[in-house]
Short mmCIF file of C-alpha atoms and ligand atoms in Angstrom, two decimals:
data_model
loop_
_atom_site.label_atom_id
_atom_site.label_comp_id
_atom_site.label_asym_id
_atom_site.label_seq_id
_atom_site.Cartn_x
_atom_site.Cartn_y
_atom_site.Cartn_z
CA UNK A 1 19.41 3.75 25.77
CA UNK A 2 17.28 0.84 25.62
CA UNK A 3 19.49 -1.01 28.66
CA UNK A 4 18.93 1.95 30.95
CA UNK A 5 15.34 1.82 30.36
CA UNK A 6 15.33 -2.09 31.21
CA UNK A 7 18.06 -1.16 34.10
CA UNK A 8 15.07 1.17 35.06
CA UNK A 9 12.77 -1.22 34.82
CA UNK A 10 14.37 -3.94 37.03
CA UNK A 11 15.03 -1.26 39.37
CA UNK A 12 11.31 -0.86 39.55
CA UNK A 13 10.86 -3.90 40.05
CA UNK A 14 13.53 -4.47 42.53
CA UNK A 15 12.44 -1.72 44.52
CA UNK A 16 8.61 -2.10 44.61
CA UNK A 17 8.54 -5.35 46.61
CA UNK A 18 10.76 -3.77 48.83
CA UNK A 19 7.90 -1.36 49.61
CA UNK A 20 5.13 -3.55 49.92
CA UNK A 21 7.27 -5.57 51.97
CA UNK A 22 6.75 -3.25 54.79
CA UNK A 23 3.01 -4.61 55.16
CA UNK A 24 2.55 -6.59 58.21
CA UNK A 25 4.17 -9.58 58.31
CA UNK A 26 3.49 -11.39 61.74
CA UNK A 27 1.71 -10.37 64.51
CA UNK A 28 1.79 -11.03 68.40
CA UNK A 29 -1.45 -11.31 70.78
CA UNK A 30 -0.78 -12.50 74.24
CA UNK A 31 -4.18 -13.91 74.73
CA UNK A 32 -3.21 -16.47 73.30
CA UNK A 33 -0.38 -17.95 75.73
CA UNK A 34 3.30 -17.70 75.76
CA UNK A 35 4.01 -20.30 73.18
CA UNK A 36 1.42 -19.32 71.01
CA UNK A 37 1.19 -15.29 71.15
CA UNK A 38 3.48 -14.95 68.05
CA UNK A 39 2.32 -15.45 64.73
CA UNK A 40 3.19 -15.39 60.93
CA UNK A 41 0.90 -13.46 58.69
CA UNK A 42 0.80 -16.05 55.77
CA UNK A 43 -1.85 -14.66 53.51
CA UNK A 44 -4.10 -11.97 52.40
CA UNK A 45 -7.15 -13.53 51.50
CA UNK A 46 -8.72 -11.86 54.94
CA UNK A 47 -7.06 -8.63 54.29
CA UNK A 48 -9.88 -6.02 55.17
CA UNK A 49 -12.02 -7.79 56.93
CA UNK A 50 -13.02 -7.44 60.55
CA UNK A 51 -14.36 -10.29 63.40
CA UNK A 52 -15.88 -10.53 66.81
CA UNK A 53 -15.50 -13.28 68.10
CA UNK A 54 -17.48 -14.34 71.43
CA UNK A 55 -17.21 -17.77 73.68
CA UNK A 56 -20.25 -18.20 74.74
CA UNK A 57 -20.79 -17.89 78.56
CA UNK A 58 -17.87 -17.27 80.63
CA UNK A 59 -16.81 -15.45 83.99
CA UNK A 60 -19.33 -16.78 86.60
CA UNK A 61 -21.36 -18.94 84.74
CA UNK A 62 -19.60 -21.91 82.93
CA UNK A 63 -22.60 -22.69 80.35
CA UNK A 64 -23.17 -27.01 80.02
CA UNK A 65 -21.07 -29.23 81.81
CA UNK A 66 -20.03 -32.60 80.63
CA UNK A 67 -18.31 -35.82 82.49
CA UNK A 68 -15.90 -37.30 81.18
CA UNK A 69 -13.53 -39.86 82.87
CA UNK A 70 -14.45 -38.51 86.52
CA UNK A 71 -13.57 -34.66 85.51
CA UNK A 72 -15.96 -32.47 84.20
CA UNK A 73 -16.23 -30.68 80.90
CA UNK A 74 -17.00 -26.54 80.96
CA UNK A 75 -18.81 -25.54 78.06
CA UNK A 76 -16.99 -21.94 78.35
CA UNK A 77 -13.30 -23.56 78.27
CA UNK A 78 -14.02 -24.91 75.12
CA UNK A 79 -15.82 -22.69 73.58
CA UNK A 80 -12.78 -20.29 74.84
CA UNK A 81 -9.89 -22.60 73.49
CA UNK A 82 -12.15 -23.00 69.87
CA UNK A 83 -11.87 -19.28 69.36
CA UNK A 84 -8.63 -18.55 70.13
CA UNK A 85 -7.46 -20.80 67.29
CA UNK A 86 -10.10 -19.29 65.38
CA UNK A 87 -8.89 -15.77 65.95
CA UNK A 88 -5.29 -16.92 65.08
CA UNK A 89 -6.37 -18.51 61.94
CA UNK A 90 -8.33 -15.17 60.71
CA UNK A 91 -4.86 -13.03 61.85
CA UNK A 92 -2.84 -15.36 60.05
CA UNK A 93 -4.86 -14.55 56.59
CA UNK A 94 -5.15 -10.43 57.49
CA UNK A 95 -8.55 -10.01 59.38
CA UNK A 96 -8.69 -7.79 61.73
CA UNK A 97 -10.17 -9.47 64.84
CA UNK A 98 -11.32 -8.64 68.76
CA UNK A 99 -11.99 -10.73 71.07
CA UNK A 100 -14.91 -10.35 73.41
CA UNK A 101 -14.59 -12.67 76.01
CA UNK A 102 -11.09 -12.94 77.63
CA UNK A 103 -9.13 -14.43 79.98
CA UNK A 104 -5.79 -13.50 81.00
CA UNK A 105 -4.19 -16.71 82.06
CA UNK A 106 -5.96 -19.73 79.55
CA UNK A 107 -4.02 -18.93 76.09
CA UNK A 108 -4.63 -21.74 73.53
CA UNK A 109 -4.30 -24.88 75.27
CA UNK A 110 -3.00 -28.51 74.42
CA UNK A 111 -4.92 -30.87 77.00
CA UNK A 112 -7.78 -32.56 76.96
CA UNK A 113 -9.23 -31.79 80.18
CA UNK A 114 -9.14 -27.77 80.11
CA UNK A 115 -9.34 -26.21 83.91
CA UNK A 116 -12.36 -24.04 85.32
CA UNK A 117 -11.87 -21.15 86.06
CA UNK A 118 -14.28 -17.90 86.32
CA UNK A 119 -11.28 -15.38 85.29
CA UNK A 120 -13.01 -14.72 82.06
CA UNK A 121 -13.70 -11.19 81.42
CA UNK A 122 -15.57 -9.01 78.61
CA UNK A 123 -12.79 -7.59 77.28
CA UNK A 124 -11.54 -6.50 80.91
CA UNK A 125 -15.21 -5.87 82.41
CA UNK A 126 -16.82 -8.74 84.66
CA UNK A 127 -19.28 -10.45 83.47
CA UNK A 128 -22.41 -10.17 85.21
CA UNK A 129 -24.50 -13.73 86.13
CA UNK A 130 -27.69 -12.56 85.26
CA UNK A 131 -28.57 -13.70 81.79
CA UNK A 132 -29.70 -10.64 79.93
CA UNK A 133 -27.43 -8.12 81.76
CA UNK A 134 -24.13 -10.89 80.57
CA UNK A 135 -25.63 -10.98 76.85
CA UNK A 136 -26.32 -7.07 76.87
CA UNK A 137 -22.78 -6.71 77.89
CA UNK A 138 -21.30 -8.47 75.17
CA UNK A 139 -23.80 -6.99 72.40
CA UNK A 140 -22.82 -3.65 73.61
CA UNK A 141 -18.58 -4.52 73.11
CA UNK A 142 -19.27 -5.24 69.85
CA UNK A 143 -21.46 -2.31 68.91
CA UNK A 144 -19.23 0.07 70.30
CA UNK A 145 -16.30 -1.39 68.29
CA UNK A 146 -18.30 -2.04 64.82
CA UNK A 147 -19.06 2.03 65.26
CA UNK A 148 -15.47 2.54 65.51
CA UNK A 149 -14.17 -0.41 62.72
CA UNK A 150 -13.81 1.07 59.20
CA UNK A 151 -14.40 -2.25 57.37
CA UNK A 152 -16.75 -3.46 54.71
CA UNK A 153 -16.98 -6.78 55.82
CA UNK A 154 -17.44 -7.26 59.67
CA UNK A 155 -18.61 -10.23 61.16
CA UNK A 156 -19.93 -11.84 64.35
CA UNK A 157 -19.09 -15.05 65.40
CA UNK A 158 -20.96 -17.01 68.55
CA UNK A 159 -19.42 -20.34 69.71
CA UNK A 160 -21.59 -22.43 71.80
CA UNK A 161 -20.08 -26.19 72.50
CA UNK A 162 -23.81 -27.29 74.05
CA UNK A 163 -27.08 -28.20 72.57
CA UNK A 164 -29.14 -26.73 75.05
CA UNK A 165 -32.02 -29.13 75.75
CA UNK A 166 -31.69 -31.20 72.30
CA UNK A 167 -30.90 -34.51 74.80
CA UNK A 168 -28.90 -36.84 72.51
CA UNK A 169 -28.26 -35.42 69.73
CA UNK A 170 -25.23 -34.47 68.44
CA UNK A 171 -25.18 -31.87 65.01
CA UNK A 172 -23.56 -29.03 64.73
CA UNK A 173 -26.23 -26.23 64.56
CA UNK A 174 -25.37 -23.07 62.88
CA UNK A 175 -28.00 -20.31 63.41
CA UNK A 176 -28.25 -16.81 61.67
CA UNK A 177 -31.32 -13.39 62.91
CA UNK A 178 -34.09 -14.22 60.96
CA UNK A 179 -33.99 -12.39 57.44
CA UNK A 180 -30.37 -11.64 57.83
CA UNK A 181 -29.50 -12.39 54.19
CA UNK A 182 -25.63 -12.63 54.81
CA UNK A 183 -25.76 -14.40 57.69
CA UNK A 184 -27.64 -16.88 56.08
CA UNK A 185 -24.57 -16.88 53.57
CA UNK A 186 -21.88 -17.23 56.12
CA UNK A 187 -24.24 -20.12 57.99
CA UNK A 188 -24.38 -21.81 54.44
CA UNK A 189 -21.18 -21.27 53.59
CA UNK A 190 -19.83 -22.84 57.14
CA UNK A 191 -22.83 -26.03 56.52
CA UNK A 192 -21.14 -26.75 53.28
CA UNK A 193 -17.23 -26.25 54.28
CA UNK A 194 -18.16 -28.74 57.51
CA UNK A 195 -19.79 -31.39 54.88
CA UNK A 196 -17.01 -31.36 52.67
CA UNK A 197 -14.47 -31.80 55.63
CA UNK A 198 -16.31 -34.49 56.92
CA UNK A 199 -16.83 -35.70 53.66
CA UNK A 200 -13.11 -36.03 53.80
CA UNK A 201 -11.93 -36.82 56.84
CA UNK A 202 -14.35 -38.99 58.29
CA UNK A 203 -16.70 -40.42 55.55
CA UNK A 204 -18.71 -43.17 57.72
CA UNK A 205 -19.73 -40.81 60.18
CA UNK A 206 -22.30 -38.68 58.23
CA UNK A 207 -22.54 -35.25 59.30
CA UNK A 208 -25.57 -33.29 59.91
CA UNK A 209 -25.52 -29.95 60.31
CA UNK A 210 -28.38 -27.82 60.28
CA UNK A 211 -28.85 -24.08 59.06
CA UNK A 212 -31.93 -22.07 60.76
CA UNK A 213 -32.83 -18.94 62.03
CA UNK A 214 -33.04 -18.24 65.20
CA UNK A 215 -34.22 -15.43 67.34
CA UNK A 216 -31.34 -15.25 69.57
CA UNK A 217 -30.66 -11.85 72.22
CA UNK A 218 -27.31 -11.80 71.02
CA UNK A 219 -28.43 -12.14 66.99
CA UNK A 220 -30.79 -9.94 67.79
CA UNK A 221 -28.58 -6.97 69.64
CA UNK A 222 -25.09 -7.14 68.24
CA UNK A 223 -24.66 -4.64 64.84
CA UNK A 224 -23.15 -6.78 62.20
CA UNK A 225 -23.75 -9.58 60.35
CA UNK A 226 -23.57 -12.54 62.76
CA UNK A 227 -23.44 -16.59 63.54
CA UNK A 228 -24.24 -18.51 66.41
CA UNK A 229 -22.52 -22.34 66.28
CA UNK A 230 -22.93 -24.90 68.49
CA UNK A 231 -20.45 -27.04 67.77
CA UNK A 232 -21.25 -29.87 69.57
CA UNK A 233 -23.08 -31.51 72.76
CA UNK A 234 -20.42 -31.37 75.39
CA UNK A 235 -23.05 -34.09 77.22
CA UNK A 236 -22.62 -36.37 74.60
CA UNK A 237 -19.79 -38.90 74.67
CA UNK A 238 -19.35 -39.08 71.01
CA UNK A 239 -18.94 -35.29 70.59
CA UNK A 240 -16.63 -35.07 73.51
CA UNK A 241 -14.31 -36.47 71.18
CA UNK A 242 -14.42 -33.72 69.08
CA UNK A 243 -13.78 -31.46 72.24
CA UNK A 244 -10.99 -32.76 74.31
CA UNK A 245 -8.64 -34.01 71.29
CA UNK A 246 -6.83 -30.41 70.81
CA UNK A 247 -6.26 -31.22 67.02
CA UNK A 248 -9.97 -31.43 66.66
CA UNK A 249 -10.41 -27.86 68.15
CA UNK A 250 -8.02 -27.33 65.94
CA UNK A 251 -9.77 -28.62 63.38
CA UNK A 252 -13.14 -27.17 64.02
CA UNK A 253 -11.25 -23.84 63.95
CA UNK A 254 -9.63 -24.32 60.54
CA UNK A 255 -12.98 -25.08 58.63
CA UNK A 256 -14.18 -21.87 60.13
CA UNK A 257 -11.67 -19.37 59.36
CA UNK A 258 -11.74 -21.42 55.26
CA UNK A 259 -15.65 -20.59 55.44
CA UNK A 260 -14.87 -16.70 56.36
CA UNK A 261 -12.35 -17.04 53.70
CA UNK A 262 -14.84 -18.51 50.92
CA UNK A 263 -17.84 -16.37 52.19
CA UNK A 264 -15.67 -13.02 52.34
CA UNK A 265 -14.75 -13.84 48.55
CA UNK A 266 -18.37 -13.60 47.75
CA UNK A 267 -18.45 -9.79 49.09
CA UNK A 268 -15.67 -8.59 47.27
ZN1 ZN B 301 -23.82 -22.39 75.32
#
């Protein structure tokens, strides 16, 4: 008797993994370039949670542009390439996660120099030049999915690569709507997870980021819970490093998605 009740019992337990073993396991999105499209879903600790994630600029209008060695530097390739790796990061750990600005043909790239090009799209729309109309466009996206998304925890991400007219300097500023108590969190949380990276990685070099608030059109317009980075000055020599090395936008993306991860902890 009692050895069918433990053959039971391993049965159970046998069987049961084989159900939740049906969950999502990898995942494929083609934005993200041949070699890259196909990914392993490695964790849960993003499980239920939902991004948007938006380059800033894009389509006709190429935000700052740098020089470096003779070629110049588009803000909105960078910014681009920074949240694809982002996006596969938060995929890789469960989120659920769109992404506003597209383009077709630049999946997550490997060179330092990344290409112009003007293909982006928002989310198959053109993008418009004129500045409110483009920012309108993309607040509206997002609305019209965070209606849709049944989530607790949904999130807007900006990613600027410029420091508009800061000159010189060369922090990376992460900005939440004024009185927006969680994304003050999430700007926190991503101030400290950048420290203690830098802490780590590249202790001479100090790192000063800055959390403020910030009256921004598209803080002000888009739904959730949002942050606006700029990531770096991509006039700057020194922070071109941290651009065209591809294991640094690597990087950059990494301490993000652990920030979502840490902050989304905290709503649980
Ligand atoms: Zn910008």
């Amino acid at each position: 008797m009692r050895l069918k009740y433990t053959l039971l019992i391993l049965c159970c337990l046998v069987v049961l993994p084989g159900f939740s073993r049906k969950k999502k396991t990898s995942g494929y999105e083609p934005l993200f370039g041949k070699s890259q499209a196909a990914y392993q879903i490695t964790s849960s600790s993003l499980k239920g949670a939902t991004f948007y994630l938006v380059s800033g600029h894009g389509g006709p209008d190429p935000g700052c542009i740098g020089k470096y060695r003779g070629k110049e530097l588009h803000e909105d390739e960078y910014a681009y390439d920074i949240v694809l790796r982002l996006g596969r990061e938060l995929l890789k750990r469960g989120a659920k996660v769109h992404f506003i600005i597209q383009d077709k043909k630049d999946g997550i790239r490997n060179a330092a120099i990344l290409n112009n090009s003007k293909r982006e799209t928002c989310m198959g729309e053109a993008i418009p030049l004129n500045q409110v109309a483009r920012l309108q466009q993309r607040c509206d996206a997002i609305n019209r999915l965070y209606r849709r998304d049944n989530s607790n925890y949904k999130r807007a991400i900006f990613v600027h690569v410029d420091s508009r007219s800061r000159g010189k300097q060369t922090d990376v500023f992460f900005y939440h709507s004024p009185g927006s108590k969680y994304g003050k969190r999430l700007a926190d949380q991503l101030k400290r997870t950048f420290t203690a990276k830098y802490d780590r990685h590249q202790p001479n070099r100090g790192f000063n980021g800055t959390v403020s608030s910030r009256n921004l059109f598209v803080l002000r317009n888009s739904t959730p819970y949002a942050v606006f980075l700029e990531l770096g000055n991509i006039q700057n020599a020194r922070d071109q490093q941290r651009l065209v090395i591809p294991d640094n936008r690597q990087a950059l993306a990494n301490w993000i998605a652990e920030a979502m991860v840490s902050d989304y902890k905290k709503s649980k």
